[in-house]
Coordinates of C-alpha atoms in Angstrom, one line a residue:
Chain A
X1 CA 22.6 88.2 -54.9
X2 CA 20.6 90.7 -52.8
X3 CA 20.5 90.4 -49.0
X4 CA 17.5 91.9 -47.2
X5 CA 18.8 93.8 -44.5
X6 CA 17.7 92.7 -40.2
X7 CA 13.9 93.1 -39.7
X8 CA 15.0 95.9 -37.3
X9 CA 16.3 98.0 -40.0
X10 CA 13.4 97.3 -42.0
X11 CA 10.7 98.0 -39.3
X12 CA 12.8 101.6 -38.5
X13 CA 12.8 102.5 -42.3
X14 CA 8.9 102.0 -41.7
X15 CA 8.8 104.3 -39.0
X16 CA 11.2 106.9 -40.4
X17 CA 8.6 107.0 -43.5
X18 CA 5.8 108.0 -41.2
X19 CA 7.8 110.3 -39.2
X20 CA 7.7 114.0 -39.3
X21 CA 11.1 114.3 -37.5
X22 CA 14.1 114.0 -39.5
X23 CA 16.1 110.7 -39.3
X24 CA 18.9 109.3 -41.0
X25 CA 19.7 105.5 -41.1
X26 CA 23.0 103.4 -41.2
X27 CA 23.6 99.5 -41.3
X28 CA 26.3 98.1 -38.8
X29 CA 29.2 99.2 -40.8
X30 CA 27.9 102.7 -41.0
X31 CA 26.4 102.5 -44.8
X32 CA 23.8 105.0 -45.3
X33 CA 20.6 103.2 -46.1
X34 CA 17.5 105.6 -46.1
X35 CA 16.6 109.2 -44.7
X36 CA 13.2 110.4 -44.7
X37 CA 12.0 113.4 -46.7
X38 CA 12.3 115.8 -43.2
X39 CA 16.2 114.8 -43.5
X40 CA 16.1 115.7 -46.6
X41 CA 14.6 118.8 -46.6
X42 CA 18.1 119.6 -44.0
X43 CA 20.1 117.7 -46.0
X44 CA 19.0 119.4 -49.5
X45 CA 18.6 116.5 -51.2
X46 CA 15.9 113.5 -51.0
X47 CA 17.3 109.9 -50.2
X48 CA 15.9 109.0 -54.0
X49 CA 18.0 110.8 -55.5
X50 CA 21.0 110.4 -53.1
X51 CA 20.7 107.2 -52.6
X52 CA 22.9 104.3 -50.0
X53 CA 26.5 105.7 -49.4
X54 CA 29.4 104.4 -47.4
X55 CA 30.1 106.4 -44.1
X56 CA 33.5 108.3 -45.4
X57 CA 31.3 109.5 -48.0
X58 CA 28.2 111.0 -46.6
X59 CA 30.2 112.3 -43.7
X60 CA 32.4 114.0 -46.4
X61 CA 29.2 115.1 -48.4
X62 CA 27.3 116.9 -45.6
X63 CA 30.5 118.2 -43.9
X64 CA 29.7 118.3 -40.5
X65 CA 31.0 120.9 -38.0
X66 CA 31.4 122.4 -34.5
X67 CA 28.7 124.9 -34.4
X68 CA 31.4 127.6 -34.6
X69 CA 32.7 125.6 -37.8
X70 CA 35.7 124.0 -36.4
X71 CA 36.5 120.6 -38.1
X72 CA 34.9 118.0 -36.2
X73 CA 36.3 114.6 -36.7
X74 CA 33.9 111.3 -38.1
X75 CA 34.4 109.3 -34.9
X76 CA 33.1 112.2 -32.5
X77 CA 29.9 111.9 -34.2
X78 CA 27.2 111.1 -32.7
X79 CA 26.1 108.2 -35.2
X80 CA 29.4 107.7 -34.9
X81 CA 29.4 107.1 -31.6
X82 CA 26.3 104.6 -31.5
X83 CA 27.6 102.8 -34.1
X84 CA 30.1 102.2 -30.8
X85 CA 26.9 100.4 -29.1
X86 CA 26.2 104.1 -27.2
X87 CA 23.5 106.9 -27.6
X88 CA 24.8 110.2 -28.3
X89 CA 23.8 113.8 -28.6
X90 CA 25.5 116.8 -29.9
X91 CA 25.1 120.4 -31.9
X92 CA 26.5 120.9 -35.4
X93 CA 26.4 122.4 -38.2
X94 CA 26.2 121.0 -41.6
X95 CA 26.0 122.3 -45.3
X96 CA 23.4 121.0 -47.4
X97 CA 23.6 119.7 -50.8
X98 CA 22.2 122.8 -52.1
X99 CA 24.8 124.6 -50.2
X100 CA 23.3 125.8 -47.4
X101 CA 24.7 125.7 -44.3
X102 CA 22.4 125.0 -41.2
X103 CA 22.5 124.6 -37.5
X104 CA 21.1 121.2 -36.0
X105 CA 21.2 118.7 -32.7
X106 CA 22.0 114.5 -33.6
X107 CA 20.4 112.2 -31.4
X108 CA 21.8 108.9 -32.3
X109 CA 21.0 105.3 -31.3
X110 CA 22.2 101.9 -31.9
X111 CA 20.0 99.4 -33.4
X112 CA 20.5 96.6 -31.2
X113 CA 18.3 93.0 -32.4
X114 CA 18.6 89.5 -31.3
X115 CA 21.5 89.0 -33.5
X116 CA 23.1 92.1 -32.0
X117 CA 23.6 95.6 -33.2
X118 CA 22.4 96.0 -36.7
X119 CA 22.8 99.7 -37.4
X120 CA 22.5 103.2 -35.9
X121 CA 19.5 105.8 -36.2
X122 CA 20.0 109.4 -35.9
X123 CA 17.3 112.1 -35.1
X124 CA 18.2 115.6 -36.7
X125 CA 16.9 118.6 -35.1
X126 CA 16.4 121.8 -36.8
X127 CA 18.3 125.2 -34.9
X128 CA 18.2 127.1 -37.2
X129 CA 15.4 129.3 -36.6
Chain B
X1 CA 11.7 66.1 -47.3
X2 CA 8.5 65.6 -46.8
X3 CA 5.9 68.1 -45.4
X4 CA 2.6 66.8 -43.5
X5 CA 0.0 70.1 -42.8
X6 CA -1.3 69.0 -39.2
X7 CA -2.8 72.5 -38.6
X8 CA -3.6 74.8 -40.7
X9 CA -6.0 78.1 -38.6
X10 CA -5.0 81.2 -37.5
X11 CA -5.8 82.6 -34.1
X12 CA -8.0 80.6 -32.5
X13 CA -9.4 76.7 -33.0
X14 CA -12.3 76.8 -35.1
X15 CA -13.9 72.9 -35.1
X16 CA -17.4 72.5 -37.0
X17 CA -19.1 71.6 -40.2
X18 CA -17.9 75.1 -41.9
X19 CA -13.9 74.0 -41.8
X20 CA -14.0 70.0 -42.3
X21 CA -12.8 70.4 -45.5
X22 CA -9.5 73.2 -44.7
X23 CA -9.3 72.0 -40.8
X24 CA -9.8 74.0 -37.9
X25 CA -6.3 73.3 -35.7
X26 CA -4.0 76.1 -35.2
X27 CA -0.9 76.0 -36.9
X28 CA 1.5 73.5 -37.0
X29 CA 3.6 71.4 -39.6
X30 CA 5.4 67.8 -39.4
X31 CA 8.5 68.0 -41.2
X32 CA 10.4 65.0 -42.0
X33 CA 13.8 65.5 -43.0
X34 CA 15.7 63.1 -45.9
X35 CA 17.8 61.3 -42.7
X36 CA 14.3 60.7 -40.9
X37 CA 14.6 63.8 -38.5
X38 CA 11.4 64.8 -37.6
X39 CA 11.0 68.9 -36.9
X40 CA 7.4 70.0 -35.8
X41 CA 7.0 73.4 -37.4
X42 CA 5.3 75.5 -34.6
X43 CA 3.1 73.8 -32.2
X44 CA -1.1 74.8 -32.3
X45 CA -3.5 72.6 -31.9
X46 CA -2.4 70.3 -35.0
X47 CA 0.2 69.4 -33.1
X48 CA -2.2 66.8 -31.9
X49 CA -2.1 65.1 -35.4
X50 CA 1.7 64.8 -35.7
X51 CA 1.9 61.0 -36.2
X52 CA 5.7 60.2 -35.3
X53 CA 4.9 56.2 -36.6
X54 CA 6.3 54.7 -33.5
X55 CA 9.5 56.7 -34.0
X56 CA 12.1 57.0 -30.7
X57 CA 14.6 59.1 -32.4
X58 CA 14.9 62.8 -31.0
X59 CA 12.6 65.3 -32.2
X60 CA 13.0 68.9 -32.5
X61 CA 10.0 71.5 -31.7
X62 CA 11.2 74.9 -33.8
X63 CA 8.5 78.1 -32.8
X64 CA 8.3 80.9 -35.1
X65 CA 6.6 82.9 -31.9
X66 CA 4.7 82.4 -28.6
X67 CA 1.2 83.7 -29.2
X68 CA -1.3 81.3 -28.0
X69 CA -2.2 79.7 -31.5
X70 CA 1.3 78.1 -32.3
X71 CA 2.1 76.7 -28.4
X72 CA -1.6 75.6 -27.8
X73 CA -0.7 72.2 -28.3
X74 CA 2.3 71.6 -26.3
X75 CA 0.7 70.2 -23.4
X76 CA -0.9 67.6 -25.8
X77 CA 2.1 66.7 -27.7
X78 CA 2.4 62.8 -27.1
X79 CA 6.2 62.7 -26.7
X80 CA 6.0 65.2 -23.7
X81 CA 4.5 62.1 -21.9
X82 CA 6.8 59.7 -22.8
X83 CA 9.7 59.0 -20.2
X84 CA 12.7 58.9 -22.0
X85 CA 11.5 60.7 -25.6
X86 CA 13.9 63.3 -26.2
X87 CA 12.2 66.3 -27.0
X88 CA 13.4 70.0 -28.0
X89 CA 12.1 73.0 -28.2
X90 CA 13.3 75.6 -29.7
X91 CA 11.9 79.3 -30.0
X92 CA 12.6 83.3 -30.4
X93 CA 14.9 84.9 -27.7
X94 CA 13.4 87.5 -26.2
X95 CA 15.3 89.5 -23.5
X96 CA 16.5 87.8 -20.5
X97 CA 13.5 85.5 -19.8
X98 CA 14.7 82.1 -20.8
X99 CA 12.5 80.0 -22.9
X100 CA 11.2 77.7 -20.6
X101 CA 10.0 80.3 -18.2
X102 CA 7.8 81.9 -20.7
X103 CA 6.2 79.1 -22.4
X104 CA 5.7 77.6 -18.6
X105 CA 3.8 80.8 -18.5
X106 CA 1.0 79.0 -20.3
X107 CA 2.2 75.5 -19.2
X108 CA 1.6 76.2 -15.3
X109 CA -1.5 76.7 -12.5
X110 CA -4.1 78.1 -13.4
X111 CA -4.1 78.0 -17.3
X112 CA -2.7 74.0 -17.4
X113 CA -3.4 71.1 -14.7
X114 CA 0.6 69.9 -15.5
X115 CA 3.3 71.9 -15.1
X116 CA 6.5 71.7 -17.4
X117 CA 8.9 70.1 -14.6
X118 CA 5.9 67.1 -14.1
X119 CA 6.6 66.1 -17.5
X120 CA 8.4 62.4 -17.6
X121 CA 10.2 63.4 -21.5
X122 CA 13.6 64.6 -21.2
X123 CA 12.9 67.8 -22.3
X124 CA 15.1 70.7 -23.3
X125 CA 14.4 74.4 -24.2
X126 CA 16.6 76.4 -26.4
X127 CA 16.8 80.0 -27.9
X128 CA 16.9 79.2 -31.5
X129 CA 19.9 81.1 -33.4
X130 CA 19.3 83.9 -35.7
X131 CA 21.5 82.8 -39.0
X132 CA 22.0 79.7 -40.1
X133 CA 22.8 76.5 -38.1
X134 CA 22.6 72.7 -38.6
X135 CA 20.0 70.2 -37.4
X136 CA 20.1 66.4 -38.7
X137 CA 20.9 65.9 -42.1
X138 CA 18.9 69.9 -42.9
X139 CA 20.3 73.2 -42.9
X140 CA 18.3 75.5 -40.8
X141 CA 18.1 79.7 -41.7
X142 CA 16.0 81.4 -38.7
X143 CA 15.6 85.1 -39.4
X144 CA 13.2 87.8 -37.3
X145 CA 10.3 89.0 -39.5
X146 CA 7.7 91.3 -38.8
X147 CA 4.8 90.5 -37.3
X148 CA 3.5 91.3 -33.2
X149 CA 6.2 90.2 -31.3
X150 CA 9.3 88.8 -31.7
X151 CA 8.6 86.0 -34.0
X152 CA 11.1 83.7 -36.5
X153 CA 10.7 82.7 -40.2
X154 CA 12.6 79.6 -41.3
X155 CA 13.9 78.3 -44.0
X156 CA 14.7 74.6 -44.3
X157 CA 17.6 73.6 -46.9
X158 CA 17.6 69.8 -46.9
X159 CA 18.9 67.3 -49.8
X160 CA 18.8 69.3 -52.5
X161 CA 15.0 71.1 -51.6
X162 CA 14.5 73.9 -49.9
X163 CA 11.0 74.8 -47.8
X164 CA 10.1 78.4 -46.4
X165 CA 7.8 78.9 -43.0
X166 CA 6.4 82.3 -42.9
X167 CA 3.1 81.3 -40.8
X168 CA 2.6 84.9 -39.3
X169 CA 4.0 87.7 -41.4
X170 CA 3.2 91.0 -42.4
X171 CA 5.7 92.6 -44.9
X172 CA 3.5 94.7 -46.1
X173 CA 3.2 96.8 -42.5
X174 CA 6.5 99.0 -43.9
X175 CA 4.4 100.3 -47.3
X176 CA 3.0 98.9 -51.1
X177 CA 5.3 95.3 -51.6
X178 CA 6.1 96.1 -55.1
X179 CA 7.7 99.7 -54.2
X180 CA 10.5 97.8 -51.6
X181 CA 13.6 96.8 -52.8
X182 CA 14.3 93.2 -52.5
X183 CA 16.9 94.0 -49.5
X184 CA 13.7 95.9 -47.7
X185 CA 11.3 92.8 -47.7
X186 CA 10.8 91.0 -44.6
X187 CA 11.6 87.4 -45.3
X188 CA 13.2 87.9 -48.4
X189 CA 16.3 86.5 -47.6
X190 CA 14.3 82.8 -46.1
X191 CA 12.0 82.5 -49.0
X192 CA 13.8 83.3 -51.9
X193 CA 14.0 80.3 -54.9
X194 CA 12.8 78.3 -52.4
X195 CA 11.0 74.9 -53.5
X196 CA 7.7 75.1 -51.2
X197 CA 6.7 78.6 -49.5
X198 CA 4.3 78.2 -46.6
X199 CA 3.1 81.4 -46.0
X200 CA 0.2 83.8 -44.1
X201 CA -2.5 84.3 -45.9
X202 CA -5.5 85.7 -43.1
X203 CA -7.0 88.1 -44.8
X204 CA -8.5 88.7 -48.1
X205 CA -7.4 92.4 -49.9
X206 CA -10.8 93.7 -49.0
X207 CA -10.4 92.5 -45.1
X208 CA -6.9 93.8 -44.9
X209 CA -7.5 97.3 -44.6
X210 CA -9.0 97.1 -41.2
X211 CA -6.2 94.5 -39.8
X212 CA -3.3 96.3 -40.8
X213 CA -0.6 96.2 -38.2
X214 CA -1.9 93.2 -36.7
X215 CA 1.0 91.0 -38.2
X216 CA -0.9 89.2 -41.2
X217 CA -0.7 89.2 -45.2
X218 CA -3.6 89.8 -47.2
X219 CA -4.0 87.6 -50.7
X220 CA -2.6 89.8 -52.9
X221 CA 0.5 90.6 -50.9
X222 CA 1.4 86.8 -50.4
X223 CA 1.0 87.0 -54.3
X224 CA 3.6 89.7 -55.2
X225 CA 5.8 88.5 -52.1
X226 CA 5.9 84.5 -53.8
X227 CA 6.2 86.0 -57.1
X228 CA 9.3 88.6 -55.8
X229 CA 11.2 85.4 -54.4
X230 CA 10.8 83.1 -57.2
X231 CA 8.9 80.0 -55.0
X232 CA 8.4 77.2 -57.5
X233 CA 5.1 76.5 -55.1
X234 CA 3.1 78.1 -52.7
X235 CA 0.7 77.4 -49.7
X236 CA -2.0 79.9 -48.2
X237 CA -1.8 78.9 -44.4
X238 CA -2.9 80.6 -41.4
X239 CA -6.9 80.9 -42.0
X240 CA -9.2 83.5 -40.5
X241 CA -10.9 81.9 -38.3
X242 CA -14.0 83.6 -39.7
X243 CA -13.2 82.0 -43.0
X244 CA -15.7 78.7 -44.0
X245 CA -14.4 76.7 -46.7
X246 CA -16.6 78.2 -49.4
X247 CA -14.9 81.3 -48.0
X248 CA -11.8 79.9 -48.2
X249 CA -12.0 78.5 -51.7
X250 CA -12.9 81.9 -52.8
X251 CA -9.7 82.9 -51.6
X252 CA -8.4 80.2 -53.6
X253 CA -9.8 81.3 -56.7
X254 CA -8.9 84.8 -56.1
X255 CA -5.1 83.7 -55.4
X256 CA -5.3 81.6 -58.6
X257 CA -6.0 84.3 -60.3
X258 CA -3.7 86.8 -59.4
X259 CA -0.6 83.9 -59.9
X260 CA -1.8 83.4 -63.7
X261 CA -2.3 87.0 -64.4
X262 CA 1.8 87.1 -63.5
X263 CA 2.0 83.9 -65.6
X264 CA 2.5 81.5 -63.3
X265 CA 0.4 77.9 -63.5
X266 CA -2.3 78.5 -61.1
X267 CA -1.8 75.1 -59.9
X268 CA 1.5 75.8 -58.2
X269 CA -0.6 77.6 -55.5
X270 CA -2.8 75.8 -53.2
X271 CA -4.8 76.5 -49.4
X272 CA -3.2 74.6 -46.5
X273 CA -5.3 71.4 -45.4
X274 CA -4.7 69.4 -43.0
X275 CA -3.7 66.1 -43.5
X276 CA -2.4 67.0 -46.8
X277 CA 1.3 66.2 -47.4
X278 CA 3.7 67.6 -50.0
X279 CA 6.6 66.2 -50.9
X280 CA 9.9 68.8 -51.5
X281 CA 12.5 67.7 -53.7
X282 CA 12.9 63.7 -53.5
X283 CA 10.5 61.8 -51.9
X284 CA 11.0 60.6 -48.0
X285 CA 10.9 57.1 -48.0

């Protein structure tokens, strides 16, 4: 039987949608749930058609990077980190689905409701020019 | 379980010949659990009308939210004035402000003529938990929903029946109900397969457009969002204000309507009225 996810969650999937600035979305146990089309557009590929995935998956999927390409390990990253209950900021670089590799910041955020932290939201920003 | 509508309005009072027949308190319900527990659903103006039949055991005051219309009628609430009556209150957290202080922000100089600690009633105040939690013979499921404000939706599991309070909600503030997944609809989780679904219904479809983001459902989305969880039987609650009853029975009609065109029996959905009492599951005796 289908939970709804916190109203938190629900009310930042709403904001995401009107957004014009790329965010990404994950529950408490890291699950992606949503990106809006601007994340896609980095991402090269629209949540629609990508749809929810675990956090070992879509960090594997959109390999993230140093900005000089070194390896840069899951719990360094900045969702990551909020999921940790802490906002975070850092440069990386990631390949899209469509292969292309691009250079962006992460701002990331814990959700925090009444019933405590629900899930993380990360801002992407584009640097690549 | 047995539900008694003492207030039925959004917003704001609204006495006079153009709501006799609907009622003109703000919202409140008297809900009367299978071992005789009484829980008063939100306390407006209707609160006035709970009728506790001489009863002394302890009752239980559960607010989906603090906005005027759904505390109004504390400070008229018999028991309050009764040494001795054991009386709890329970509401939304909200930050570090405990309960007490900001209800008493309405129950103090200049707004009341009493103030909270005057009150003879052994009164308690308590954040109500988010999740589910017991209270008399009923299991209680308290969940945030959108609407202005933190604000609660409950659902009340109690011998075998199962009611859902939705007074002020606004699920369709995120985008078109019937494009969410069931795991992105506000409430979802409180009113599905439930037995009774009390639920916001402010606005008609054509009036909606100008209130959006104001916290309230129009008609048709209280129609796709009872049909989405499966109620057995729905109530329209929350009136405009501006709605008479020949308003109001329009918006009746045009609920009707819109439940029998997704094959449902257009009698399972109904306007609130006060004074009217429905019965969930057995009978209260």
């Amino acid at each position: 039987m289908t939970d709804q996810h916190p109203v938190e969650l629900i009310l930042a999937r709403g904001l995401a949608t009107n957004l014009t600035t790329a965010v990404f979305l994950v529950d408490a146990n890291g699950t992606l749930l949503f990106f809006n089309e601007p994340a896609g557009a980095l991402l090269g590929v629209q949540f629609e058609e990508a749809g929810p995935m675990a956090a070992d998956e879509w960090s594997a999927r959109f390999t993230p990077t140093t900005p000089n390409g070194e390896p840069l390990p899951v719990a360094e990253l900045p969702l990551a980190l909020a999921m940790g209950g802490r906002a975070a900021h850092a440069p990386m670089r990631i390949q899209s689905a469509t292969g292309e590799v691009r250079d962006i910041e992460v701002t990331a955020f814990p959700l925090a409701g009444r019933s405590g932290q629900t899930g993380a939201l990360a801002i992407f920003w584009d640097r690549s020019g | 379980m047995r539900v008694r509508i003492c207030g039925t309005r959004g917003s704001v009072p609204t006495p006079g010949l153009a709501s006799t027949r609907y009622g003109g308190n703000t919202s409140c319900a008297h809900v009367t659990l299978s071992d005789g527990t009484h829980v008063i659903l939100d306390a407006g103006t209707g609160i006035r009308n709970v009728d506790l039949d001489g009863a002394d055991a302890p009752v239980h005051v559960l607010l989906t939210h603090l906005h005027l219309d759904h505390i109004q009628g504390l400070l008229f609430f018999a028991p309050l004035f009764e040494p001795g009556a054991e009386v709890t209150i329970w509401g939304p957290a909200a930050g570090a402000i405990p309960l007490r202080n900001r209800i008493g922000r309405y129950m103090s100089a200049p707004l009341t003529p009493v103030e909270i600690r005057e009150l003879p009633s052994r009164l308690e105040f308590r954040n109500c938990p988010i999740g589910e939690w017991r209270l008399g013979s009923a299991r209680i499921h308290a969940e945030a929903v959108i609407h202005r404000g933190p604000t609660l939706g409950f659902r009340i599991e109690d011998a075998d029946a199962t009611l859902c309070y939705l007074p002020d909600h606004e699920p369709a503030l995120i985008g078109p109900l019937e494009e969410m997944g069931d795991e992105w609809l506000s409430g979802y989780t409180l009113a599905r397969d439930s037995d009774l679904l009390i639920h916001d219904a402010q606005y008609t479809d054509e009036e909606y457009p100008a209130h959006s983001g104001w916290g309230h459902s129009a008609t048709a989305h209280v129609v796709e969002f009872a049909a989405r969880c499966r109620v057995a039987r729905t109530v329209f609650f929350h009136h405009d204000p501006s709605h008479t009853d020949e308003q109001l029975d329009q918006v009746l009609n045009d609920g009707r309507e819109r439940w029998a065109d997704r094959g449902r029996d257009p009698a399972t959905l109904e306007l609130a009225r006060e004074e009217t009492v429905l019965d969930v599951g057995v009978p209260v005796a």
